[in-house]
PDB file of N, CA and C in Angstrom:
ATOM      1  N   MET A   1     -29.879  42.803   3.385  1.00 70.00           N
ATOM      2  CA  MET A   1     -30.801  43.198   4.434  1.00 70.00           C
ATOM      3  C   MET A   1     -32.171  43.354   3.808  1.00 70.00           C
ATOM      4  N   GLU A   2     -33.163  42.852   4.509  1.00 68.00           N
ATOM      5  CA  GLU A   2     -34.540  42.967   4.043  1.00 68.00           C
ATOM      6  C   GLU A   2     -35.330  43.772   5.057  1.00 68.00           C
ATOM      7  N   LEU A   3     -36.163  44.681   4.580  1.00 73.00           N
ATOM      8  CA  LEU A   3     -36.964  45.525   5.455  1.00 73.00           C
ATOM      9  C   LEU A   3     -38.394  45.015   5.490  1.00 73.00           C
ATOM     10  N   SER A   4     -38.927  44.815   6.681  1.00 73.00           N
ATOM     11  CA  SER A   4     -40.304  44.349   6.821  1.00 73.00           C
ATOM     12  C   SER A   4     -41.263  45.522   6.592  1.00 73.00           C
ATOM     13  N   PRO A   5     -42.515  45.240   6.189  1.00 81.00           N
ATOM     14  CA  PRO A   5     -43.507  46.316   6.022  1.00 81.00           C
ATOM     15  C   PRO A   5     -43.706  47.111   7.312  1.00 81.00           C
ATOM     16  N   HIS A   6     -43.670  46.423   8.426  1.00 81.00           N
ATOM     17  CA  HIS A   6     -43.789  47.081   9.732  1.00 81.00           C
ATOM     18  C   HIS A   6     -42.652  48.084   9.916  1.00 81.00           C
ATOM     19  N   LEU A   7     -41.464  47.671   9.524  1.00 86.00           N
ATOM     20  CA  LEU A   7     -40.298  48.544   9.674  1.00 86.00           C
ATOM     21  C   LEU A   7     -40.413  49.789   8.802  1.00 86.00           C
ATOM     22  N   LEU A   8     -40.907  49.652   7.600  1.00 88.00           N
ATOM     23  CA  LEU A   8     -41.036  50.814   6.713  1.00 88.00           C
ATOM     24  C   LEU A   8     -41.901  51.894   7.355  1.00 88.00           C
ATOM     25  N   LYS A   9     -42.997  51.491   8.006  1.00 90.00           N
ATOM     26  CA  LYS A   9     -43.846  52.462   8.705  1.00 90.00           C
ATOM     27  C   LYS A   9     -43.089  53.092   9.868  1.00 90.00           C
ATOM     28  N   ARG A  10     -42.355  52.270  10.614  1.00 91.00           N
ATOM     29  CA  ARG A  10     -41.596  52.788  11.749  1.00 91.00           C
ATOM     30  C   ARG A  10     -40.506  53.757  11.303  1.00 91.00           C
ATOM     31  N   MET A  11     -39.914  53.500  10.155  1.00 94.00           N
ATOM     32  CA  MET A  11     -38.873  54.393   9.635  1.00 94.00           C
ATOM     33  C   MET A  11     -39.442  55.802   9.428  1.00 94.00           C
ATOM     34  N   ILE A  12     -40.647  55.864   8.919  1.00 93.00           N
ATOM     35  CA  ILE A  12     -41.300  57.170   8.712  1.00 93.00           C
ATOM     36  C   ILE A  12     -41.641  57.794  10.063  1.00 93.00           C
ATOM     37  N   ASP A  13     -42.286  57.008  10.931  1.00 93.00           N
ATOM     38  CA  ASP A  13     -42.702  57.509  12.246  1.00 93.00           C
ATOM     39  C   ASP A  13     -41.525  57.994  13.085  1.00 93.00           C
ATOM     40  N   ARG A  14     -40.397  57.267  13.009  1.00 94.00           N
ATOM     41  CA  ARG A  14     -39.254  57.561  13.868  1.00 94.00           C
ATOM     42  C   ARG A  14     -38.155  58.334  13.153  1.00 94.00           C
ATOM     43  N   ARG A  15     -38.433  58.707  11.929  1.00 93.00           N
ATOM     44  CA  ARG A  15     -37.572  59.588  11.140  1.00 93.00           C
ATOM     45  C   ARG A  15     -36.144  59.066  10.959  1.00 93.00           C
ATOM     46  N   PHE A  16     -36.034  57.851  10.383  1.00 95.00           N
ATOM     47  CA  PHE A  16     -34.724  57.366   9.983  1.00 95.00           C
ATOM     48  C   PHE A  16     -34.851  56.674   8.637  1.00 95.00           C
ATOM     49  N   THR A  17     -33.748  56.627   7.933  1.00 94.00           N
ATOM     50  CA  THR A  17     -33.719  56.074   6.583  1.00 94.00           C
ATOM     51  C   THR A  17     -33.002  54.725   6.571  1.00 94.00           C
ATOM     52  N   GLU A  18     -33.018  54.072   5.425  1.00 93.00           N
ATOM     53  CA  GLU A  18     -32.277  52.820   5.289  1.00 93.00           C
ATOM     54  C   GLU A  18     -30.784  53.070   5.486  1.00 93.00           C
ATOM     55  N   ILE A  19     -30.300  54.193   5.016  1.00 95.00           N
ATOM     56  CA  ILE A  19     -28.882  54.534   5.215  1.00 95.00           C
ATOM     57  C   ILE A  19     -28.587  54.704   6.702  1.00 95.00           C
ATOM     58  N   ASP A  20     -29.471  55.399   7.426  1.00 97.00           N
ATOM     59  CA  ASP A  20     -29.311  55.530   8.882  1.00 97.00           C
ATOM     60  C   ASP A  20     -29.277  54.154   9.535  1.00 97.00           C
ATOM     61  N   LEU A  21     -30.170  53.280   9.116  1.00 95.00           N
ATOM     62  CA  LEU A  21     -30.250  51.941   9.678  1.00 95.00           C
ATOM     63  C   LEU A  21     -28.960  51.165   9.430  1.00 95.00           C
ATOM     64  N   ARG A  22     -28.439  51.255   8.225  1.00 95.00           N
ATOM     65  CA  ARG A  22     -27.178  50.570   7.920  1.00 95.00           C
ATOM     66  C   ARG A  22     -26.036  51.116   8.780  1.00 95.00           C
ATOM     67  N   ARG A  23     -26.022  52.414   8.994  1.00 97.00           N
ATOM     68  CA  ARG A  23     -24.992  53.012   9.863  1.00 97.00           C
ATOM     69  C   ARG A  23     -25.145  52.535  11.298  1.00 97.00           C
ATOM     70  N   MET A  24     -26.397  52.435  11.754  1.00 97.00           N
ATOM     71  CA  MET A  24     -26.629  51.940  13.114  1.00 97.00           C
ATOM     72  C   MET A  24     -26.069  50.523  13.265  1.00 97.00           C
ATOM     73  N   LEU A  25     -26.293  49.682  12.267  1.00 96.00           N
ATOM     74  CA  LEU A  25     -25.794  48.315  12.338  1.00 96.00           C
ATOM     75  C   LEU A  25     -24.267  48.275  12.274  1.00 96.00           C
ATOM     76  N   GLU A  26     -23.682  49.164  11.489  1.00 96.00           N
ATOM     77  CA  GLU A  26     -22.210  49.232  11.419  1.00 96.00           C
ATOM     78  C   GLU A  26     -21.601  49.642  12.752  1.00 96.00           C
ATOM     79  N   ARG A  27     -22.313  50.489  13.503  1.00 96.00           N
ATOM     80  CA  ARG A  27     -21.817  51.021  14.772  1.00 96.00           C
ATOM     81  C   ARG A  27     -22.292  50.232  15.977  1.00 96.00           C
ATOM     82  N   ALA A  28     -22.764  49.034  15.772  1.00 97.00           N
ATOM     83  CA  ALA A  28     -23.293  48.235  16.878  1.00 97.00           C
ATOM     84  C   ALA A  28     -22.287  48.148  18.015  1.00 97.00           C
ATOM     85  N   SER A  29     -22.780  48.337  19.228  1.00 97.00           N
ATOM     86  CA  SER A  29     -21.915  48.262  20.400  1.00 97.00           C
ATOM     87  C   SER A  29     -22.155  46.984  21.199  1.00 97.00           C
ATOM     88  N   GLY A  30     -23.185  46.253  20.844  1.00 97.00           N
ATOM     89  CA  GLY A  30     -23.478  45.008  21.544  1.00 97.00           C
ATOM     90  C   GLY A  30     -24.676  44.315  20.933  1.00 97.00           C
ATOM     91  N   GLN A  31     -24.900  43.076  21.390  1.00 97.00           N
ATOM     92  CA  GLN A  31     -26.078  42.345  20.950  1.00 97.00           C
ATOM     93  C   GLN A  31     -26.476  41.378  22.046  1.00 97.00           C
ATOM     94  N   ARG A  32     -27.753  41.004  22.024  1.00 98.00           N
ATOM     95  CA  ARG A  32     -28.261  40.020  22.973  1.00 98.00           C
ATOM     96  C   ARG A  32     -29.469  39.327  22.338  1.00 98.00           C
ATOM     97  N   GLU A  33     -29.797  38.166  22.861  1.00 98.00           N
ATOM     98  CA  GLU A  33     -30.978  37.473  22.357  1.00 98.00           C
ATOM     99  C   GLU A  33     -32.220  38.256  22.745  1.00 98.00           C
ATOM    100  N   ASP A  34     -33.174  38.301  21.839  1.00 98.00           N
ATOM    101  CA  ASP A  34     -34.456  38.959  22.086  1.00 98.00           C
ATOM    102  C   ASP A  34     -35.359  38.008  22.866  1.00 98.00           C
ATOM    103  N   VAL A  35     -36.485  38.508  23.361  1.00 96.00           N
ATOM    104  CA  VAL A  35     -37.459  37.654  24.035  1.00 96.00           C
ATOM    105  C   VAL A  35     -38.141  36.713  23.039  1.00 96.00           C
ATOM    106  N   VAL A  36     -38.181  37.096  21.758  1.00 96.00           N
ATOM    107  CA  VAL A  36     -38.731  36.240  20.712  1.00 96.00           C
ATOM    108  C   VAL A  36     -37.610  35.331  20.218  1.00 96.00           C
ATOM    109  N   GLU A  37     -37.830  34.029  20.286  1.00 96.00           N
ATOM    110  CA  GLU A  37     -36.799  33.068  19.896  1.00 96.00           C
ATOM    111  C   GLU A  37     -36.372  33.278  18.452  1.00 96.00           C
ATOM    112  N   GLY A  38     -35.066  33.261  18.222  1.00 95.00           N
ATOM    113  CA  GLY A  38     -34.518  33.417  16.876  1.00 95.00           C
ATOM    114  C   GLY A  38     -34.233  34.853  16.485  1.00 95.00           C
ATOM    115  N   ARG A  39     -34.619  35.801  17.322  1.00 97.00           N
ATOM    116  CA  ARG A  39     -34.366  37.215  17.043  1.00 97.00           C
ATOM    117  C   ARG A  39     -33.272  37.735  17.976  1.00 97.00           C
ATOM    118  N   TRP A  40     -32.631  38.799  17.517  1.00 97.00           N
ATOM    119  CA  TRP A  40     -31.545  39.416  18.273  1.00 97.00           C
ATOM    120  C   TRP A  40     -31.786  40.908  18.403  1.00 97.00           C
ATOM    121  N   VAL A  41     -31.336  41.475  19.513  1.00 98.00           N
ATOM    122  CA  VAL A  41     -31.378  42.918  19.750  1.00 98.00           C
ATOM    123  C   VAL A  41     -29.970  43.441  19.518  1.00 98.00           C
ATOM    124  N   ILE A  42     -29.842  44.372  18.594  1.00 98.00           N
ATOM    125  CA  ILE A  42     -28.563  45.022  18.318  1.00 98.00           C
ATOM    126  C   ILE A  42     -28.566  46.373  19.029  1.00 98.00           C
ATOM    127  N   GLU A  43     -27.612  46.581  19.905  1.00 98.00           N
ATOM    128  CA  GLU A  43     -27.487  47.848  20.634  1.00 98.00           C
ATOM    129  C   GLU A  43     -26.602  48.781  19.816  1.00 98.00           C
ATOM    130  N   THR A  44     -27.073  50.009  19.628  1.00 98.00           N
ATOM    131  CA  THR A  44     -26.349  50.956  18.787  1.00 98.00           C
ATOM    132  C   THR A  44     -26.685  52.377  19.202  1.00 98.00           C
ATOM    133  N   ASN A  45     -26.314  53.333  18.367  1.00 96.00           N
ATOM    134  CA  ASN A  45     -26.703  54.719  18.616  1.00 96.00           C
ATOM    135  C   ASN A  45     -27.052  55.387  17.289  1.00 96.00           C
ATOM    136  N   HIS A  46     -27.858  56.428  17.406  1.00 95.00           N
ATOM    137  CA  HIS A  46     -28.287  57.218  16.247  1.00 95.00           C
ATOM    138  C   HIS A  46     -28.626  58.603  16.769  1.00 95.00           C
ATOM    139  N   ARG A  47     -28.066  59.605  16.120  1.00 93.00           N
ATOM    140  CA  ARG A  47     -28.260  60.993  16.559  1.00 93.00           C
ATOM    141  C   ARG A  47     -27.904  61.180  18.039  1.00 93.00           C
ATOM    142  N   ARG A  48     -26.789  60.567  18.446  1.00 93.00           N
ATOM    143  CA  ARG A  48     -26.256  60.681  19.809  1.00 93.00           C
ATOM    144  C   ARG A  48     -27.178  60.112  20.886  1.00 93.00           C
ATOM    145  N   LYS A  49     -28.077  59.237  20.495  1.00 95.00           N
ATOM    146  CA  LYS A  49     -28.988  58.584  21.434  1.00 95.00           C
ATOM    147  C   LYS A  49     -28.869  57.074  21.279  1.00 95.00           C
ATOM    148  N   ALA A  50     -29.155  56.353  22.350  1.00 97.00           N
ATOM    149  CA  ALA A  50     -29.134  54.889  22.307  1.00 97.00           C
ATOM    150  C   ALA A  50     -30.359  54.375  21.557  1.00 97.00           C
ATOM    151  N   TRP A  51     -30.118  53.414  20.671  1.00 97.00           N
ATOM    152  CA  TRP A  51     -31.176  52.763  19.901  1.00 97.00           C
ATOM    153  C   TRP A  51     -30.996  51.264  19.980  1.00 97.00           C
ATOM    154  N   GLU A  52     -32.078  50.536  19.680  1.00 97.00           N
ATOM    155  CA  GLU A  52     -32.025  49.096  19.536  1.00 97.00           C
ATOM    156  C   GLU A  52     -32.648  48.720  18.204  1.00 97.00           C
ATOM    157  N   VAL A  53     -32.020  47.777  17.534  1.00 95.00           N
ATOM    158  CA  VAL A  53     -32.506  47.266  16.257  1.00 95.00           C
ATOM    159  C   VAL A  53     -32.779  45.782  16.455  1.00 95.00           C
ATOM    160  N   ILE A  54     -33.994  45.348  16.135  1.00 94.00           N
ATOM    161  CA  ILE A  54     -34.368  43.943  16.265  1.00 94.00           C
ATOM    162  C   ILE A  54     -34.177  43.275  14.908  1.00 94.00           C
ATOM    163  N   VAL A  55     -33.388  42.208  14.894  1.00 94.00           N
ATOM    164  CA  VAL A  55     -33.091  41.505  13.643  1.00 94.00           C
ATOM    165  C   VAL A  55     -33.396  40.020  13.792  1.00 94.00           C
ATOM    166  N   GLU A  56     -33.635  39.400  12.630  1.00 93.00           N
ATOM    167  CA  GLU A  56     -33.892  37.966  12.584  1.00 93.00           C
ATOM    168  C   GLU A  56     -33.152  37.389  11.387  1.00 93.00           C
ATOM    169  N   PRO A  57     -32.182  36.522  11.619  1.00 93.00           N
ATOM    170  CA  PRO A  57     -31.464  35.928  10.493  1.00 93.00           C
ATOM    171  C   PRO A  57     -32.368  34.968   9.713  1.00 93.00           C
ATOM    172  N   ASP A  58     -32.308  35.045   8.389  1.00 92.00           N
ATOM    173  CA  ASP A  58     -32.982  34.091   7.514  1.00 92.00           C
ATOM    174  C   ASP A  58     -31.872  33.241   6.903  1.00 92.00           C
ATOM    175  N   ILE A  59     -31.620  32.110   7.529  1.00 93.00           N
ATOM    176  CA  ILE A  59     -30.487  31.256   7.156  1.00 93.00           C
ATOM    177  C   ILE A  59     -30.621  30.753   5.718  1.00 93.00           C
ATOM    178  N   GLU A  60     -31.801  30.303   5.342  1.00 95.00           N
ATOM    179  CA  GLU A  60     -32.002  29.738   3.999  1.00 95.00           C
ATOM    180  C   GLU A  60     -31.695  30.751   2.899  1.00 95.00           C
ATOM    181  N   ARG A  61     -32.153  31.984   3.079  1.00 92.00           N
ATOM    182  CA  ARG A  61     -31.949  33.025   2.063  1.00 92.00           C
ATOM    183  C   ARG A  61     -30.674  33.817   2.293  1.00 92.00           C
ATOM    184  N   ARG A  62     -29.987  33.525   3.400  1.00 93.00           N
ATOM    185  CA  ARG A  62     -28.743  34.220   3.762  1.00 93.00           C
ATOM    186  C   ARG A  62     -28.952  35.731   3.845  1.00 93.00           C
ATOM    187  N   LEU A  63     -30.020  36.112   4.561  1.00 90.00           N
ATOM    188  CA  LEU A  63     -30.377  37.513   4.746  1.00 90.00           C
ATOM    189  C   LEU A  63     -30.502  37.818   6.231  1.00 90.00           C
ATOM    190  N   LEU A  64     -30.315  39.086   6.543  1.00 89.00           N
ATOM    191  CA  LEU A  64     -30.612  39.578   7.874  1.00 89.00           C
ATOM    192  C   LEU A  64     -31.873  40.421   7.747  1.00 89.00           C
ATOM    193  N   VAL A  65     -32.960  39.958   8.330  1.00 89.00           N
ATOM    194  CA  VAL A  65     -34.231  40.674   8.258  1.00 89.00           C
ATOM    195  C   VAL A  65     -34.304  41.621   9.449  1.00 89.00           C
ATOM    196  N   VAL A  66     -34.471  42.898   9.171  1.00 91.00           N
ATOM    197  CA  VAL A  66     -34.629  43.887  10.228  1.00 91.00           C
ATOM    198  C   VAL A  66     -36.120  43.983  10.538  1.00 91.00           C
ATOM    199  N   VAL A  67     -36.475  43.683  11.769  1.00 90.00           N
ATOM    200  CA  VAL A  67     -37.872  43.665  12.179  1.00 90.00           C
ATOM    201  C   VAL A  67     -38.336  45.065  12.569  1.00 90.00           C
ATOM    202  N   THR A  68     -37.554  45.737  13.408  1.00 91.00           N
ATOM    203  CA  THR A  68     -37.892  47.097  13.831  1.00 91.00           C
ATOM    204  C   THR A  68     -36.655  47.758  14.442  1.00 91.00           C
ATOM    205  N   ALA A  69     -36.754  49.042  14.655  1.00 93.00           N
ATOM    206  CA  ALA A  69     -35.696  49.816  15.316  1.00 93.00           C
ATOM    207  C   ALA A  69     -36.364  50.926  16.114  1.00 93.00           C
ATOM    208  N   TYR A  70     -35.817  51.203  17.276  1.00 94.00           N
ATOM    209  CA  TYR A  70     -36.449  52.212  18.128  1.00 94.00           C
ATOM    210  C   TYR A  70     -35.416  52.813  19.076  1.00 94.00           C
ATOM    211  N   PRO A  71     -35.671  54.062  19.461  1.00 95.00           N
ATOM    212  CA  PRO A  71     -34.815  54.670  20.483  1.00 95.00           C
ATOM    213  C   PRO A  71     -35.085  53.999  21.824  1.00 95.00           C
ATOM    214  N   VAL A  72     -34.073  53.865  22.633  1.00 94.00           N
ATOM    215  CA  VAL A  72     -34.200  53.140  23.902  1.00 94.00           C
ATOM    216  C   VAL A  72     -35.197  53.790  24.844  1.00 94.00           C
ATOM    217  N   TRP A  73     -35.341  55.080  24.796  1.00 80.00           N
ATOM    218  CA  TRP A  73     -36.240  55.746  25.749  1.00 80.00           C
ATOM    219  C   TRP A  73     -37.705  55.469  25.455  1.00 80.00           C
ATOM    220  N   GLU A  74     -38.058  54.807  24.353  1.00 56.00           N
ATOM    221  CA  GLU A  74     -39.467  54.485  24.072  1.00 56.00           C
ATOM    222  C   GLU A  74     -39.945  53.364  24.932  1.00 56.00           C
TER     223      GLU A  74
END
């Protein structure tokens, strides 16, 4: 998993860690295509609230790039 610079700022602003993020991905309850082509929305929960994690697969490097994560109520 690779973290974008944008995501690092959001992690501080939204008070979650890389470990929290990994747990959110492990507990995914669903996924759907994002409005941005090639990206996916992962539906999950964190601290008993619904969250979404936006990811983009990097096929060449065989990585999952996490673009951002946010609570659904935002």
